[in-house]
């Protein structure tokens, strides 16, 4: 028996039976059942991103693709024709031999397979394994056993990310909720003892902390929608230059010096269709970061831009918005992590989720966002958005 791995394709190109992309049997034996399916789909086992192991009705391996070899650190050619339990010696987390425990060729004839679970390879390496029992007729004997293998690295990264998110949320919620609970309990217990000014100060603190919790919950909802691809973009005409001026006016009304902001609009600007609330969210986050973490003048430039998505493709008209400051900027080694979850440029507050959400919003509009160093030495964020009327309105 033989199996074609990626390294053997060229040598087998003119071999008998080479037209069967999934050949797990020796060509002299003719195509097996799996070959017909793979050939019909135009696939080779090595084309699959996950490990694939197939055993026949006798429990001997007929297919062991390159991904399975990579995951198990085994040469496929060494295990073709071997018993499955020898080619793929798996144990559960309690150290029990998996094939003896599940007995795929015996046991209940109504079983159709095994759901994905963590199992151990020799040496203790974890791997995700699922199995399918193929029967020619219901309750008949197993004629083929198909095993899928996947590494656990991606799942572990996801689990770590979720754990970090939970820890961050717990930390960010604890402080404002403790404040809200403390002030409300104090006011309820000793209302008559406080002056009106003291009561107002406490209630203003409670209001600010409640707003902080509301913002955090909104960020978590945005992250959930971005990660699941469910972020809705309700496009309508947007005057982005007016939106920039509105945000600057809000910051000056909140106490920032008007001379700190410089707005440059290079027109005429093409018509922009975008979600106004989402664009406000992006502008608000970038300007707040520039004010909080940067120094000197904050410059906001709005200008038309021509972007060429492909080297040999036509240029696409876009609107570019750049926000820069004159502070210390972002270290070169940190720029690749700016748009990841929980990245913080300094210890001046924030959850570290804002720029991750900004990137998700811009990309949901079909745009791009980059970070670099401004001419004045500070950080420079530049995002571009496609312009023109959406196709569904044309």
XYZ file of C-alpha atoms in Angstrom:
394
model
C 0.000 0.000 0.000
C 1.085 3.553 -0.619
C -0.075 7.078 -0.161
C 0.932 10.145 -2.113
C 2.205 12.919 0.048
C 3.085 16.414 -1.150
C 6.708 15.434 -1.710
C 5.748 12.503 -3.930
C 3.269 14.189 -6.242
C 5.668 15.030 -9.019
C 7.165 11.550 -9.084
C 3.718 9.966 -9.224
C 2.316 12.286 -11.867
C 2.564 9.650 -14.614
C 2.029 6.607 -12.428
C -0.951 4.299 -13.061
C -3.973 5.620 -11.216
C -2.472 9.106 -10.932
C -5.810 10.565 -11.957
C -7.174 9.647 -8.531
C -6.195 12.600 -6.365
C -6.955 10.900 -3.092
C -5.153 7.650 -3.770
C -4.504 5.985 -0.450
C -4.260 2.471 -1.854
C -1.520 1.097 -4.037
C -2.369 1.985 -7.660
C -2.096 -1.651 -8.601
C -4.986 -2.461 -6.301
C -7.333 -0.028 -8.046
C -9.160 2.870 -6.472
C -10.589 2.525 -3.014
C -13.911 4.013 -1.831
C -12.257 7.176 -0.543
C -10.511 7.695 -3.859
C -13.757 7.955 -5.783
C -15.013 10.745 -3.535
C -11.726 12.652 -3.546
C -11.353 12.265 -7.298
C -14.884 13.533 -7.888
C -14.062 16.635 -5.846
C -10.711 17.120 -7.550
C -8.889 16.967 -4.208
C -5.708 15.395 -2.940
C -5.495 14.475 0.773
C -2.522 16.822 1.124
C -4.743 19.719 0.003
C -6.644 19.486 3.295
C -5.550 21.899 6.054
C -6.302 19.361 8.801
C -4.795 15.963 9.390
C -6.626 13.093 7.669
C -6.154 9.429 8.561
C -8.244 6.706 6.914
C -8.306 3.039 7.940
C -10.017 0.220 6.042
C -12.388 -2.445 7.350
C -9.460 -4.398 8.826
C -8.183 -1.402 10.792
C -5.137 -0.807 8.601
C -4.165 2.718 7.536
C -4.789 3.458 3.857
C -4.358 7.241 3.931
C -2.169 9.440 6.117
C -1.905 12.941 4.665
C 0.900 15.472 5.038
C -0.936 17.503 7.712
C -1.379 14.360 9.832
C 2.323 13.669 9.462
C 3.138 17.218 10.531
C 0.853 17.075 13.581
C 2.062 13.663 14.759
C 5.720 14.081 13.680
C 5.405 10.871 11.660
C 6.463 10.068 8.093
C 3.260 9.049 6.240
C 5.079 6.380 4.246
C 6.132 4.666 7.490
C 2.581 4.031 8.704
C 0.677 3.133 5.538
C -0.533 -0.455 5.973
C 0.034 -0.421 9.748
C -2.667 -1.047 12.304
C -4.447 2.170 13.263
C -3.585 1.897 16.954
C 0.112 1.628 16.029
C 0.079 4.397 13.434
C -1.901 6.741 15.681
C -1.329 5.772 19.340
C -3.727 8.038 21.211
C -4.570 8.247 24.897
C -7.222 10.234 26.712
C -6.341 12.714 29.451
C -6.556 9.909 32.037
C -3.924 7.862 30.222
C -6.303 5.237 28.770
C -5.641 3.884 25.269
C -8.201 5.570 23.063
C -8.763 2.934 20.380
C -9.201 0.166 22.951
C -11.581 2.398 24.898
C -13.795 3.374 21.939
C -13.515 0.089 19.972
C -14.632 1.565 16.628
C -14.925 -1.792 14.852
C -16.892 -3.393 17.663
C -19.399 -2.125 20.177
C -22.774 -0.718 19.215
C -23.493 -0.868 15.501
C -25.587 2.309 15.719
C -22.591 4.530 16.423
C -21.587 6.951 13.674
C -18.383 8.373 15.132
C -16.695 10.261 17.954
C -17.055 14.018 18.567
C -13.964 16.192 18.645
C -12.026 16.042 21.885
C -8.554 16.554 23.330
C -6.358 13.476 23.209
C -2.667 12.879 23.826
C 0.028 11.744 21.411
C 3.157 9.958 22.679
C 5.177 12.471 24.644
C 2.078 14.187 26.026
C 1.363 16.517 23.102
C -2.337 17.431 22.858
C -4.250 17.065 19.619
C -7.925 17.543 18.692
C -9.366 14.319 17.287
C -12.728 13.439 15.765
C -13.716 10.213 14.023
C -16.374 9.074 11.578
C -17.483 5.439 11.263
C -18.465 4.711 7.663
C -20.875 1.797 7.132
C -22.224 0.542 3.829
C -25.616 0.050 5.455
C -27.131 1.179 8.777
C -26.021 -1.016 11.696
C -23.633 -2.814 9.331
C -19.942 -3.343 10.076
C -17.523 -0.418 9.798
C -16.006 -0.480 6.325
C -13.909 2.648 6.734
C -12.766 4.770 9.669
C -12.029 8.436 8.927
C -10.078 10.386 11.548
C -9.546 14.160 11.577
C -6.622 15.712 13.469
C -6.084 19.328 14.417
C -3.483 21.076 16.517
C -4.610 22.794 19.706
C -2.617 26.005 19.224
C -5.470 28.025 17.687
C -7.910 26.921 20.380
C -5.425 27.766 23.116
C -4.895 31.236 21.653
C -8.657 31.757 21.635
C -8.972 30.511 25.203
C -6.158 32.825 26.341
C -7.799 35.747 24.569
C -11.126 34.994 26.253
C -9.432 34.659 29.644
C -7.679 38.014 29.150
C -10.958 39.609 28.125
C -12.751 38.277 31.206
C -9.927 39.424 33.500
C -9.888 42.902 31.928
C -13.662 43.254 32.136
C -13.699 42.124 35.764
C -10.980 44.653 36.616
C -12.613 47.509 34.717
C -16.061 46.828 36.218
C -14.907 46.400 39.792
C -13.651 49.951 40.296
C -16.721 51.916 39.072
C -19.210 49.478 40.600
C -17.427 49.684 43.950
C -17.650 53.463 43.754
C -21.339 53.406 42.795
C -22.154 50.975 45.596
C -20.174 52.944 48.180
C -21.646 56.361 47.378
C -25.248 55.140 47.050
C -25.015 53.210 50.336
C -23.547 56.254 52.080
C -26.217 58.583 50.719
C -29.037 56.233 51.678
C -27.697 55.768 55.202
C -26.733 59.371 55.983
C -28.671 61.572 53.558
C -29.515 64.261 56.152
C -25.921 64.690 57.248
C -24.618 65.925 53.883
C -24.887 69.359 52.390
C -26.377 69.865 48.924
C -22.908 70.398 47.463
C -21.651 67.138 48.953
C -24.691 65.273 47.652
C -24.175 66.732 44.189
C -20.501 65.715 44.168
C -21.364 62.144 45.153
C -24.153 61.869 42.562
C -21.905 63.283 39.840
C -19.303 60.642 40.715
C -21.945 57.921 40.552
C -23.122 59.265 37.176
C -19.560 59.296 35.772
C -18.888 55.745 36.960
C -22.203 54.544 35.510
C -21.199 56.096 32.168
C -17.883 54.270 32.382
C -19.676 50.943 32.848
C -22.016 51.748 29.946
C -19.054 52.490 27.662
C -17.349 49.234 28.642
C -20.488 47.221 27.896
C -20.823 48.971 24.523
C -17.191 48.083 23.720
C -17.785 44.438 24.606
C -20.850 44.314 22.360
C -18.834 45.856 19.524
C -16.076 43.281 19.980
C -18.628 40.467 19.909
C -20.125 41.772 16.661
C -16.717 42.319 15.058
C -15.421 38.866 15.971
C -18.592 37.155 14.722
C -18.817 39.265 11.547
C -22.176 40.718 12.609
C -21.189 44.386 12.813
C -23.889 46.252 10.897
C -22.958 49.274 8.785
C -25.919 51.515 7.939
C -24.587 53.649 5.105
C -25.780 57.140 4.363
C -24.127 60.336 3.098
C -21.603 61.609 5.656
C -19.871 64.994 5.791
C -16.692 63.782 7.468
C -15.165 67.290 7.646
C -18.207 68.522 9.593
C -17.951 65.475 11.861
C -14.309 66.331 12.632
C -15.223 69.936 13.501
C -18.039 68.712 15.737
C -15.688 66.476 17.718
C -13.134 69.243 18.135
C -15.840 71.613 19.388
C -16.932 68.973 21.925
C -13.361 68.612 23.197
C -12.898 72.370 23.552
C -16.239 72.614 25.354
C -14.954 69.961 27.761
C -11.972 72.143 28.661
C -9.337 71.515 25.988
C -7.603 74.573 24.538
C -8.961 75.413 21.069
C -5.448 76.348 19.876
C -4.339 72.770 20.416
C -6.309 71.539 17.392
C -5.523 72.140 13.732
C -8.036 71.014 11.088
C -6.992 70.779 7.441
C -9.555 69.941 4.772
C -8.148 69.488 1.307
C -11.049 69.509 -1.128
C -13.116 69.049 -2.970
C -13.998 65.831 -1.141
C -15.805 63.016 -2.957
C -19.176 61.863 -1.655
C -18.773 59.489 1.273
C -21.374 56.906 2.222
C -20.772 55.461 5.686
C -22.424 54.792 9.030
C -22.350 58.212 10.759
C -22.498 56.739 14.271
C -19.618 54.357 13.553
C -17.513 57.125 11.975
C -18.172 59.285 15.045
C -16.963 56.393 17.185
C -13.733 56.102 15.181
C -13.049 59.856 15.235
C -13.882 60.117 18.930
C -11.487 57.325 19.835
C -8.582 58.620 17.739
C -8.966 62.208 18.979
C -9.350 61.125 22.586
C -6.161 59.051 22.292
C -4.282 61.978 20.735
C -5.383 64.298 23.540
C -4.802 61.817 26.355
C -1.543 60.206 25.253
C -0.049 62.793 22.890
C 1.340 66.278 23.353
C 1.414 69.555 21.461
C -0.835 70.280 18.502
C -3.304 67.625 17.369
C -3.653 67.837 13.583
C -6.638 66.354 11.754
C -6.405 66.248 7.991
C -9.223 65.225 5.639
C -8.348 64.758 1.966
C -9.252 62.724 -1.105
C -6.960 59.781 -1.785
C -6.391 57.311 -4.598
C -5.606 53.811 -3.383
C -4.424 51.000 -5.652
C -5.588 47.707 -4.062
C -3.486 45.629 -6.463
C -0.153 46.470 -8.033
C -1.552 46.165 -11.552
C -5.118 47.213 -10.755
C -6.877 50.540 -11.200
C -6.757 53.210 -8.503
C -9.812 53.423 -6.226
C -11.025 56.797 -4.987
C -11.226 57.132 -1.214
C -11.382 59.680 1.572
C -8.387 59.716 3.923
C -8.516 61.025 7.494
C -5.257 61.498 9.393
C -4.964 62.245 13.131
C -1.487 63.093 14.431
C 0.092 64.663 17.497
C 3.494 65.918 18.655
C 3.995 63.613 21.616
C 6.568 60.855 22.135
C 4.813 58.626 19.609
C 4.581 54.850 19.581
C 7.747 52.756 19.808
C 8.607 51.002 16.551
C 8.497 47.584 18.199
C 4.936 48.208 19.444
C 3.360 49.366 16.180
C 2.468 45.834 15.073
C 0.409 45.388 18.271
C -1.440 48.707 18.306
C -4.673 47.285 16.864
C -4.730 44.138 19.002
C -6.895 43.668 22.062
C -5.707 45.133 25.365
C -2.825 47.104 23.895
C -2.210 50.264 25.908
C 0.168 52.989 24.833
C 0.569 54.244 28.398
C -0.814 53.791 31.872
C -3.241 56.691 31.528
C -6.416 54.645 31.738
C -8.443 52.924 29.046
C -9.350 49.290 28.490
C -7.039 48.698 25.533
C -10.023 47.754 23.376
C -10.660 51.035 21.567
C -8.194 50.704 18.676
C -9.188 47.079 18.117
C -12.781 48.283 17.672
C -11.664 51.188 15.464
C -9.897 48.764 13.128
C -12.962 46.515 13.017
C -15.261 49.422 12.151
C -12.987 50.770 9.413
C -12.593 47.327 7.843
C -16.360 46.728 8.031
C -16.676 49.824 5.785
C -14.182 48.307 3.338
C -11.444 50.697 4.462
C -7.971 50.392 5.925
C -6.192 51.952 8.904
C -2.471 52.304 9.587
C -0.268 53.752 12.313
C 3.083 55.456 11.922
C 5.226 58.326 13.110
C 4.084 61.880 12.454
C 6.363 64.596 11.108
C 6.313 66.231 14.528
C 7.526 63.013 16.141
C 4.225 61.842 17.620
C 1.806 59.106 16.583
C -0.062 59.316 13.293
C -3.199 57.309 12.566
C -4.515 57.321 9.010
C -7.636 55.583 7.812
C -9.205 55.544 4.369
C -12.822 54.866 3.438
C -14.231 53.978 0.013
C -16.420 56.667 -1.552
C -19.314 56.673 -3.997
C -22.881 55.460 -3.807
C -23.259 51.847 -2.561
C -23.952 49.329 -5.314
C -27.382 48.428 -3.933
C -28.541 52.061 -4.457
C -27.264 52.402 -7.993
